[in-house]
mmCIF file of C-alpha atoms and ligand atoms in Angstrom:
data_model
loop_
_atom_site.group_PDB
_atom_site.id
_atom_site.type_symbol
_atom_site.label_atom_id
_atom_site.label_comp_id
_atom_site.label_asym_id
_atom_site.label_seq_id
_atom_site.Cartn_x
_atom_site.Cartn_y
_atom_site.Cartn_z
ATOM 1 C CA UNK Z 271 -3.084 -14.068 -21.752
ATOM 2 C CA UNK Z 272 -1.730 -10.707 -22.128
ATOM 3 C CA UNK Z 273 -4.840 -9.046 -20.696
ATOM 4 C CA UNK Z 274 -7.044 -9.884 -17.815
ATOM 5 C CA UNK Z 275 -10.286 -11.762 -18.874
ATOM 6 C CA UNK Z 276 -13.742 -9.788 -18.939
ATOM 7 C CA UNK Z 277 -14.861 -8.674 -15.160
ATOM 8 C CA UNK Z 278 -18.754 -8.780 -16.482
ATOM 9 C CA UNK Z 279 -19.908 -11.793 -17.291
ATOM 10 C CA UNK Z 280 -23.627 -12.345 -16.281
ATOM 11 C CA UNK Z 281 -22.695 -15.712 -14.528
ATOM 12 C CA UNK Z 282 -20.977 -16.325 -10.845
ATOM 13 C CA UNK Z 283 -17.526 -17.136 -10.873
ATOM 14 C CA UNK Z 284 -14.107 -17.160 -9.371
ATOM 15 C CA UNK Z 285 -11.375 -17.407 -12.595
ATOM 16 C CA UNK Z 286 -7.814 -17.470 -11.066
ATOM 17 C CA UNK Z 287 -4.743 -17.459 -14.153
ATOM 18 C CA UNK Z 288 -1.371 -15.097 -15.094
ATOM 19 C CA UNK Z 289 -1.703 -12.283 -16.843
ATOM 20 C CA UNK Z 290 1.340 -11.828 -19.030
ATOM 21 C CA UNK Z 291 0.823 -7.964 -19.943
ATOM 22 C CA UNK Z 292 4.737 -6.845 -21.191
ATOM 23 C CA UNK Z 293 6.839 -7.948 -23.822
ATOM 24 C CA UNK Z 294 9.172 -9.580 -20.939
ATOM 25 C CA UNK Z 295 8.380 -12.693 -19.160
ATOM 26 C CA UNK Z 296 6.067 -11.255 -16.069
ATOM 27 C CA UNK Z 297 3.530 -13.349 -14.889
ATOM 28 C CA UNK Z 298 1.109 -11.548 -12.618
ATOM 29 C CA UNK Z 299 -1.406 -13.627 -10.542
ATOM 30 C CA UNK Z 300 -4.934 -12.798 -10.837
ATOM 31 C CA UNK Z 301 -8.031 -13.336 -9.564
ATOM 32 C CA UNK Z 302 -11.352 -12.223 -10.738
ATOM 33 C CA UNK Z 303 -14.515 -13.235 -8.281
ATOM 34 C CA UNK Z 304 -17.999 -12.349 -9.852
ATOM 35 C CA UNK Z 305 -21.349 -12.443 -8.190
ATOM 36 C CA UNK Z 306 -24.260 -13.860 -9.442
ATOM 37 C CA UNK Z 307 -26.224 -10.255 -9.209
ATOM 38 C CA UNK Z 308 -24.565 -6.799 -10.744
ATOM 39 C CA UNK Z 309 -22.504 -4.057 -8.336
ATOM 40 C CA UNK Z 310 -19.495 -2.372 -8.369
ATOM 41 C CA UNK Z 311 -16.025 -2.889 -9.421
ATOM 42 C CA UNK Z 312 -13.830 -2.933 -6.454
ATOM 43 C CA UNK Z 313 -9.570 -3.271 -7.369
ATOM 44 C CA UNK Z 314 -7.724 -4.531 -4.663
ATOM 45 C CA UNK Z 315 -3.778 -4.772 -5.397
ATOM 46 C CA UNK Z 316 -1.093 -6.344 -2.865
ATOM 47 C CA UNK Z 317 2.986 -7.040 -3.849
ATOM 48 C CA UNK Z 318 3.621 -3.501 -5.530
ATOM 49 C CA UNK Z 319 6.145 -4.026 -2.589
ATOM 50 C CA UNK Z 320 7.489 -7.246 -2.735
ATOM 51 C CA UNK Z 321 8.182 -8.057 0.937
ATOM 52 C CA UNK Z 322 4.826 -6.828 2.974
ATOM 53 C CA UNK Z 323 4.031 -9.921 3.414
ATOM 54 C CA UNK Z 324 0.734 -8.941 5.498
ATOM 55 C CA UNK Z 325 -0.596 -7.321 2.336
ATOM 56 C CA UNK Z 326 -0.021 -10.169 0.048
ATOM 57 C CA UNK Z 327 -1.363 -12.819 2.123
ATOM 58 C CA UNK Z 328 -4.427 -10.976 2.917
ATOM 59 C CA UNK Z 329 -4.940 -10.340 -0.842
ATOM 60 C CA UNK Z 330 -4.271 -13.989 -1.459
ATOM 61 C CA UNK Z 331 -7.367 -14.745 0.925
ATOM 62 C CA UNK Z 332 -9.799 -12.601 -0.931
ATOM 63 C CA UNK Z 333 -9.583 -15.028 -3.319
ATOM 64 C CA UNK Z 334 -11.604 -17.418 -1.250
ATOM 65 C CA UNK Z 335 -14.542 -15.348 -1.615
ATOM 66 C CA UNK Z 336 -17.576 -17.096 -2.480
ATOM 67 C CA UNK Z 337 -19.417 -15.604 -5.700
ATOM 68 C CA UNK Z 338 -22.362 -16.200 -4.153
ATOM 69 C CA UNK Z 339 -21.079 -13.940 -1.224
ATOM 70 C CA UNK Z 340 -20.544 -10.714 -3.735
ATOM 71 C CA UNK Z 341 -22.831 -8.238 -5.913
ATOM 72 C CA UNK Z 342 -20.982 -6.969 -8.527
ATOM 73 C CA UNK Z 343 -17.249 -7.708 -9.168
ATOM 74 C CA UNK Z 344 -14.024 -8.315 -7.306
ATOM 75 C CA UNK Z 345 -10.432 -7.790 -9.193
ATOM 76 C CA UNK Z 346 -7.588 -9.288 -6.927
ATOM 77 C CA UNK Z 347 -3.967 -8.343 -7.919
ATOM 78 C CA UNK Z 348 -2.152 -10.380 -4.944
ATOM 79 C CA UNK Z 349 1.667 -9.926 -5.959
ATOM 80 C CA UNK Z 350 2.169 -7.050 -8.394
ATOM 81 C CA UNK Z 351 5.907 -7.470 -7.856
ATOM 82 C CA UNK Z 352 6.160 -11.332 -8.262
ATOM 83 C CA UNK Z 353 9.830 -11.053 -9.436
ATOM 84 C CA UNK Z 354 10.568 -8.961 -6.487
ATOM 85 C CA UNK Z 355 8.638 -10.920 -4.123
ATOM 86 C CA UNK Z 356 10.680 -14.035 -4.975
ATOM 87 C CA UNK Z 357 14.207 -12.168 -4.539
ATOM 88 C CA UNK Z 358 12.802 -10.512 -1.487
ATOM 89 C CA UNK Z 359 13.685 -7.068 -3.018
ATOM 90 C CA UNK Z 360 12.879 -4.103 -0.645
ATOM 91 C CA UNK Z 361 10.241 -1.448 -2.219
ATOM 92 C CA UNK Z 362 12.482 -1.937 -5.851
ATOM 93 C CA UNK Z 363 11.525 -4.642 -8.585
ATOM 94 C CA UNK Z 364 14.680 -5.868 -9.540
ATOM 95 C CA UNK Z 365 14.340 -5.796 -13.064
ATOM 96 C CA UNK Z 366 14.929 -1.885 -12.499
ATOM 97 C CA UNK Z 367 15.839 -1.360 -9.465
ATOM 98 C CA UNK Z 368 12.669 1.083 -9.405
ATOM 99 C CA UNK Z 369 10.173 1.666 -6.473
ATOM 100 C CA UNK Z 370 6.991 0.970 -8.730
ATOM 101 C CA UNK Z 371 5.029 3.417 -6.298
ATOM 102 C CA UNK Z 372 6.990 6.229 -7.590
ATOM 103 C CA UNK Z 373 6.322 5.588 -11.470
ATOM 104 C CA UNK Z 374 2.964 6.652 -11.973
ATOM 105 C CA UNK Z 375 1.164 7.292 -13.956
ATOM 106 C CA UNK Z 376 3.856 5.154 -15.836
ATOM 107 C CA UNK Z 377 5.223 5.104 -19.761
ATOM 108 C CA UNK Z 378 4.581 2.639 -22.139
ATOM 109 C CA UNK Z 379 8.417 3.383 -23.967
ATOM 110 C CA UNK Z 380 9.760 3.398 -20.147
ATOM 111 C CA UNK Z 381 11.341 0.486 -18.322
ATOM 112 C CA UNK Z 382 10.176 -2.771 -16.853
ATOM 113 C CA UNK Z 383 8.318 -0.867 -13.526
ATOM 114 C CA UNK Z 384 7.306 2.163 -15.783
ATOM 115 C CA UNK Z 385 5.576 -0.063 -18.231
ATOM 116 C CA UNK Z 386 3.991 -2.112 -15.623
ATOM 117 C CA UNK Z 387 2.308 1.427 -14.240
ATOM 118 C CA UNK Z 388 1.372 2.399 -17.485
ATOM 119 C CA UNK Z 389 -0.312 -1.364 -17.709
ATOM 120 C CA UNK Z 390 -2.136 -0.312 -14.548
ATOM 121 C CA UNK Z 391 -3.366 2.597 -15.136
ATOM 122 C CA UNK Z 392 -4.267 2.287 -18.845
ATOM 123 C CA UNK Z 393 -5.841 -1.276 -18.697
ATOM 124 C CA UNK Z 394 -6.829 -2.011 -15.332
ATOM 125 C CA UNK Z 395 -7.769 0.584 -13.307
ATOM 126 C CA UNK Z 396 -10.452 1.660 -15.530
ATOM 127 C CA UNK Z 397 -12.196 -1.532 -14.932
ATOM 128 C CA UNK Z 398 -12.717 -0.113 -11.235
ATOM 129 C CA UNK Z 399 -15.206 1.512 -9.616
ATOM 130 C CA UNK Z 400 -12.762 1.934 -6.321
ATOM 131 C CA UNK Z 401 -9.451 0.782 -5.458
ATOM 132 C CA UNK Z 402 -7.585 -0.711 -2.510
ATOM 133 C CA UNK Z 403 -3.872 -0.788 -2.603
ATOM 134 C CA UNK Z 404 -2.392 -2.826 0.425
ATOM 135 C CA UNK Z 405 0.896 -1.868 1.980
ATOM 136 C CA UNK Z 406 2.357 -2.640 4.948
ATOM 137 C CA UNK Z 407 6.152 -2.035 6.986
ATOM 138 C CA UNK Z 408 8.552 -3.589 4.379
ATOM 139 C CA UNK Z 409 11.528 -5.275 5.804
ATOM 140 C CA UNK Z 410 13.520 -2.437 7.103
ATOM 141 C CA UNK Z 411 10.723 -1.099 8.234
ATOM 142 C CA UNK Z 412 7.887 -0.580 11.263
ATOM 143 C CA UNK Z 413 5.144 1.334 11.371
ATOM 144 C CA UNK Z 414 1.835 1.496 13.500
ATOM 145 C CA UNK Z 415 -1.390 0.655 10.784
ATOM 146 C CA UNK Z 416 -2.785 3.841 9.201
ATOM 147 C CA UNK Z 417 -4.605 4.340 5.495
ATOM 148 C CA UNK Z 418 -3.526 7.186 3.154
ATOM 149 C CA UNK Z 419 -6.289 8.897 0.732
ATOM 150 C CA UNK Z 420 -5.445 11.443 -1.679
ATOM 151 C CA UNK Z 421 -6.055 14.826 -0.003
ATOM 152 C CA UNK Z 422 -8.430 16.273 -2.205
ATOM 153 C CA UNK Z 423 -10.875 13.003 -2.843
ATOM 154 C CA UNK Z 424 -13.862 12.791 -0.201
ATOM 155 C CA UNK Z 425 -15.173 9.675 -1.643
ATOM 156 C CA UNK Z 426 -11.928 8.520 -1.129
ATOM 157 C CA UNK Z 427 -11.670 10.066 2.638
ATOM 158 C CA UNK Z 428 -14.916 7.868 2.677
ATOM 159 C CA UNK Z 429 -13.285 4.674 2.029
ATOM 160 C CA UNK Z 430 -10.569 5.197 4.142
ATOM 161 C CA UNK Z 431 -12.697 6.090 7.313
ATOM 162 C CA UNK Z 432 -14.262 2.910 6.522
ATOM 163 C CA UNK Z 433 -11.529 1.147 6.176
ATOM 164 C CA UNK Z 434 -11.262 1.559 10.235
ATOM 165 C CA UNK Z 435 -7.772 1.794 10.781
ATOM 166 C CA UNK Z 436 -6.462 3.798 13.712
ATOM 167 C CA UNK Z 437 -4.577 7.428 12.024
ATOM 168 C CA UNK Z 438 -5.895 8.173 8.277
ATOM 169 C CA UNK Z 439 -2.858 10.024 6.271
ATOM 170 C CA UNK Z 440 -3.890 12.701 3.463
ATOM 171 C CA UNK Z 441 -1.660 12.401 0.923
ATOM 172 C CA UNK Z 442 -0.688 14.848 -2.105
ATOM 173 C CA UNK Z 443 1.653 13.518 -3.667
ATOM 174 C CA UNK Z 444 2.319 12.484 -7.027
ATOM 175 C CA UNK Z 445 3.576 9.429 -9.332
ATOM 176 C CA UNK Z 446 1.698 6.676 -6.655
ATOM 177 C CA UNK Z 447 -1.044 4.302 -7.363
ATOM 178 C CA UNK Z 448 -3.545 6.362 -5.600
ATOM 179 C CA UNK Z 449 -2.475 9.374 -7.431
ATOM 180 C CA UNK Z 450 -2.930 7.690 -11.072
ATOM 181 C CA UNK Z 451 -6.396 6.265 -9.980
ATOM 182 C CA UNK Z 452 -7.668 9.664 -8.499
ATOM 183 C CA UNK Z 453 -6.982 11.486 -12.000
ATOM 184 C CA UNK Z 454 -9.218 8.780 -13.630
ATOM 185 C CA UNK Z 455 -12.000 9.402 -11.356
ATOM 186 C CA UNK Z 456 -11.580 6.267 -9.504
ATOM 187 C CA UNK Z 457 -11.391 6.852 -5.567
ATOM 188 C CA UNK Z 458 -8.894 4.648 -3.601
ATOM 189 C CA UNK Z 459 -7.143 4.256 -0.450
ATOM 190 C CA UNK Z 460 -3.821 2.639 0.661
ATOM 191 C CA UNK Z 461 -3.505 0.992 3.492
ATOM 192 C CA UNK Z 462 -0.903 -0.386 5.552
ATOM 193 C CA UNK Z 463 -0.149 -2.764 8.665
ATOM 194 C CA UNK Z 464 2.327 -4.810 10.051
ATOM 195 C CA UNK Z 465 6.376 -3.842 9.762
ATOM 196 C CA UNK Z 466 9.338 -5.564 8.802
ATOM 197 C CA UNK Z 467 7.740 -7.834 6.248
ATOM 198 C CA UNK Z 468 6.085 -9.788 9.555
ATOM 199 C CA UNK Z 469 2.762 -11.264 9.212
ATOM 200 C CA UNK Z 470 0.483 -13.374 11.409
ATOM 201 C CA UNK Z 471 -3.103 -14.061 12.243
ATOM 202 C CA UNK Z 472 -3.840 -10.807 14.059
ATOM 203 C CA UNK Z 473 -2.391 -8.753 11.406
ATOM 204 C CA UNK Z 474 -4.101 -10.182 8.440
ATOM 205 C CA UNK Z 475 -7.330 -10.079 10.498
ATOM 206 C CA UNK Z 476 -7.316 -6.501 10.466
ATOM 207 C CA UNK Z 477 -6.135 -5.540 7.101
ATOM 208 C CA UNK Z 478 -9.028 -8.475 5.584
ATOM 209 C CA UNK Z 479 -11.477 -6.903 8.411
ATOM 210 C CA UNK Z 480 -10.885 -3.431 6.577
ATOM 211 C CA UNK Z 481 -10.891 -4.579 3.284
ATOM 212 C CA UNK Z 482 -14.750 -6.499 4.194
ATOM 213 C CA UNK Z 483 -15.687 -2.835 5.595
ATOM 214 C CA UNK Z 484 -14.962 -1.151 2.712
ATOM 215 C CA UNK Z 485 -16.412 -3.834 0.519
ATOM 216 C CA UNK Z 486 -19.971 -3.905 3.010
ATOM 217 C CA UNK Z 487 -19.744 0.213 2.264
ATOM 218 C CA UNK Z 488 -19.751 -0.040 -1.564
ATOM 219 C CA UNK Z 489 -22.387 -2.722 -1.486
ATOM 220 C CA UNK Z 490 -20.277 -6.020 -2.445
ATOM 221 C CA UNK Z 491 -21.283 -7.587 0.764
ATOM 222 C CA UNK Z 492 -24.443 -7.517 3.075
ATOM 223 C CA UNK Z 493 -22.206 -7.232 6.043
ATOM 224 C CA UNK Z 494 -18.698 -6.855 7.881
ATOM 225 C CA UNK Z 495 -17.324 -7.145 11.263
ATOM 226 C CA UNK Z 496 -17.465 -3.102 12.830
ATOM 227 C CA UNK Z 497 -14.451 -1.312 13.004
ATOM 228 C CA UNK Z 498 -12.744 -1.291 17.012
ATOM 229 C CA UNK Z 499 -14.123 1.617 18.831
ATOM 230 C CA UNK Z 500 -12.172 5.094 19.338
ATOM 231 C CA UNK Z 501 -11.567 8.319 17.414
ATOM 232 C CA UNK Z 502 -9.733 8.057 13.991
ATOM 233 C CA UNK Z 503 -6.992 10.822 13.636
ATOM 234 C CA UNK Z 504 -7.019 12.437 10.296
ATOM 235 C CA UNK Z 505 -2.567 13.817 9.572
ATOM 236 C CA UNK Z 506 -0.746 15.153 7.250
ATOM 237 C CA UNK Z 507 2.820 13.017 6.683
ATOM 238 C CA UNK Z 508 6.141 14.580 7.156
ATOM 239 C CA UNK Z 509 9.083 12.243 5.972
ATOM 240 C CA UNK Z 510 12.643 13.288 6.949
ATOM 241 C CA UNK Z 511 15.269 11.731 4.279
ATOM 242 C CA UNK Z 512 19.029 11.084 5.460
ATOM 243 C CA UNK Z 513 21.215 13.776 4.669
ATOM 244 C CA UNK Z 514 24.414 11.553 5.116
ATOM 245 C CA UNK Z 515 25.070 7.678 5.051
ATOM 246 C CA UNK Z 516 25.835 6.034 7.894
ATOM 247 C CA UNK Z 517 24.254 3.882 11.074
ATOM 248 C CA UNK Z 518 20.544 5.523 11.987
ATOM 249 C CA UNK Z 519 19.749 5.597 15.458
ATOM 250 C CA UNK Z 520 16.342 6.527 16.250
ATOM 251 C CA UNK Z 521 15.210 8.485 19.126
ATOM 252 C CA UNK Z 522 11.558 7.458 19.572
ATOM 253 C CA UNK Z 523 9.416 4.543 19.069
ATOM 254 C CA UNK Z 524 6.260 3.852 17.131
ATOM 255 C CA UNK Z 525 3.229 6.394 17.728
ATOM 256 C CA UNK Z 526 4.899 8.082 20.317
ATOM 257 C CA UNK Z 527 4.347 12.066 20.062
ATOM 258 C CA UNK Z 528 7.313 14.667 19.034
ATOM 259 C CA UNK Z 529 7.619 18.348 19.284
ATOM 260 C CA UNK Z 530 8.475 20.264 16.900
ATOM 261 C CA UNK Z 531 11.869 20.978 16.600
ATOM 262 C CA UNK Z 532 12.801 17.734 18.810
ATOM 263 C CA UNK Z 533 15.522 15.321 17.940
ATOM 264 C CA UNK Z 534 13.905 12.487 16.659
ATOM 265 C CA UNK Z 535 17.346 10.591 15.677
ATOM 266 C CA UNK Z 536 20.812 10.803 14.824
ATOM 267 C CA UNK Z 537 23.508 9.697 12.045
ATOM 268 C CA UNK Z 538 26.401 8.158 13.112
ATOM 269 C CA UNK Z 539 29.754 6.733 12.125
ATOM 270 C CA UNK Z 540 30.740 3.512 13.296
ATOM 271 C CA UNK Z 541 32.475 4.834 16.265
ATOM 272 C CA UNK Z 542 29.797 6.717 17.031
ATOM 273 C CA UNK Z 543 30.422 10.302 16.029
ATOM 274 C CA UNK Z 544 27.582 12.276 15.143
ATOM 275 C CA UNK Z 545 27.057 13.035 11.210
ATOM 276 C CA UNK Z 546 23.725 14.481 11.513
ATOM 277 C CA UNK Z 547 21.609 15.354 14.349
ATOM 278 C CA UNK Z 548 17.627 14.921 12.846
ATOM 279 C CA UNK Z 549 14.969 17.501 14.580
ATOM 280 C CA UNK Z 550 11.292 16.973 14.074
ATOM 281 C CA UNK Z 551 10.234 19.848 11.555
ATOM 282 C CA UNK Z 552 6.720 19.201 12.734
ATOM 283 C CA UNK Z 553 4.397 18.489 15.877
ATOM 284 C CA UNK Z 554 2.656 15.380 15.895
ATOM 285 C CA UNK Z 555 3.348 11.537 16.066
ATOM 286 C CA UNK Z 556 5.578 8.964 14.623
ATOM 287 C CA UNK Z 557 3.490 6.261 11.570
ATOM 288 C CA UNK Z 558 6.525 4.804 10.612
ATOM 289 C CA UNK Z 559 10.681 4.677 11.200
ATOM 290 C CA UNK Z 560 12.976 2.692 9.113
ATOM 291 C CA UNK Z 561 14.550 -0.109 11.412
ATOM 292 C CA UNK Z 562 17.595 -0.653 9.847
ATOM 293 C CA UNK Z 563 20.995 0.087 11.539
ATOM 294 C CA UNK Z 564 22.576 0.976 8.066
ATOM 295 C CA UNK Z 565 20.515 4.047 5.893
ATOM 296 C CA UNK Z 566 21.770 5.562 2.893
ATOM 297 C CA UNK Z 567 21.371 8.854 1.902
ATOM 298 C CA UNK Z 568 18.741 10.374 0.694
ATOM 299 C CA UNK Z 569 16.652 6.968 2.373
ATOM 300 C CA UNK Z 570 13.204 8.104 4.824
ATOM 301 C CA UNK Z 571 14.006 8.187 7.964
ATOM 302 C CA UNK Z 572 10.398 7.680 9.273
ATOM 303 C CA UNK Z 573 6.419 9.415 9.077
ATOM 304 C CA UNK Z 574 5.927 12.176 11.219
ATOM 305 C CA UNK Z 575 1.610 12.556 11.448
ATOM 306 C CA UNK Z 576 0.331 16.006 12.351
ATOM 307 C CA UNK Z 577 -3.251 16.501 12.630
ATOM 308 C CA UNK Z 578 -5.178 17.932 10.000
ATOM 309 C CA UNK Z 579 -6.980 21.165 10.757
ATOM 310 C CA UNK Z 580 -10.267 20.427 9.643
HETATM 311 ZN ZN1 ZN Y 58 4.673 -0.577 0.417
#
């Protein structure tokens, strides 16, 4: 099928299939679980990054959803990027070499990733009456769990308080999922946990025990596990890119705090001369830091989160 089936049936059900919606051979799995009584249209889509492996398999086990479990509909997009996920590609899908988060809204005359955005946007997120896009560290990559929202979207603020994750991001940037879904009028958050394409019991726990929170919120299910106790920060993101190859060395860890105009890293040759010293433009925390020894330039060095002035 080149389109997914109907999401409103009138009847319970759980229909799993491939979607085949380009001229090329992409399969995309899909699953579409109904309840037996009418609700909302939640979207949830894993893979758009091939390797965060936390996402996909916690996408995969919404699947298992009873029917009789949901009011109203649930649209499951495990592995966006199934090419990508089989070739392990980091953030590209290799029929482009394009980070499909950066080619929204997309363009139906574009290329394989553009196309596949302009799928999304066009044909699928309409469907939705909210939208969860699951993320997580990809391989050269750790980060400490946190849920972006675009900026100027309460209902979407909503969701991602809900969501329960530790540090909430507002985000204004443009050509992601999020972004394409906001300009319909569909809220949606993005969440991510886990690093380095890891995934294990604990980590899935939490991303499905967010994605049941915001489901219990919109009314898809009577109830979901409460969200661990403490204060959610609410940041802006700062992202650093390389301004030379070379061999990153970063100079602090995961959440720990930076001032501004601290060296947070350095760019080095491989006998360990200096190319470029990197200083923390911001005050605030680190989300995320690329792991990898080698960077390119132009590559993210890592998040810096400073709290949002409310
Ligand atoms: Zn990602």
């Amino acid at each position: 099928m080149t389109t997914l089936p109907p999401i409103r049936t009138g009847k319970a059900r759980s229909e799993f299939g491939h979607v085949r919606p380009l001229a090329e051979d992409i399969e995309i799995p899909f699953g579409i679980i109904e309840g037996a009584q009418p609700g909302p249209c939640l979207l949830v889509t894993a893979g758009v990054h091939g390797s965060e492996y936390c996402s996909i398999e916690t996408a995969l086990r919404l699947l298992k959803l009873s029917p009789e479990r949901i009011k109203g509909t649930l649209i499951v997009l495990p592995i966006l990027n199934l090419q990508g996920f089989h070739k392990r590609s980091i953030y590209v899908m290799p029929q482009d070499g394009k980070n499909l988060n950066r080619m929204f809204p997309g363009d139906a005359a574009g290329t394989t990733s553009q196309r596949l955005a302009h799928w999304l946007t066009t044909s699928v997120y309409p469907l939705a009456d909210a939208y969860i896009d699951l993320h997580g560290g990809d391989l050269d990559e750790g980060l400490a769990p946190f849920t972006i929202y675009p900026r100027a979207c309460a209902k979407s603020r909503a969701l991602a308080e809900a969501f329960g994750l530790p540090v909430i991001v507002a985000s204004g940037g443009a050509g992601y999922t999020l972004d394409a879904a906001h300009q319909l009028g569909i809220p949606g958050i993005l969440s991510e946990v886990s690093g380095n394409g890891l995934w294990d019991e604990d980590t899935v726990g939490m991303m499905s025990a967010g994605v049941h929170r915001v489901m219990h919120k919109l009314g898809l299910i009577e109830a979901a596990e409460p969200a661990p106790e403490g204060e959610q920060k609410v940041v802006t993101m700062w992202v650093p890119k390389a301004p030379v190859s070379g061999l990153w060395y970063p100079a602090k860890t995961l959440s720990e705090t930076v001032a501004e105009g601290e060296v947070i890293g350095g760019i080095r040759d491989a006998f360990g001369k200096v190319l470029a010293s990197i200083r923390s433009e911001k005050a605030g925390f680190i989300l995320y830091r690329l792991t990898s020894l080698a960077v390119n330039q132009d590559e993210a060095l890592l998040g810096v989160g400073t709290l949002l002035e409310a």
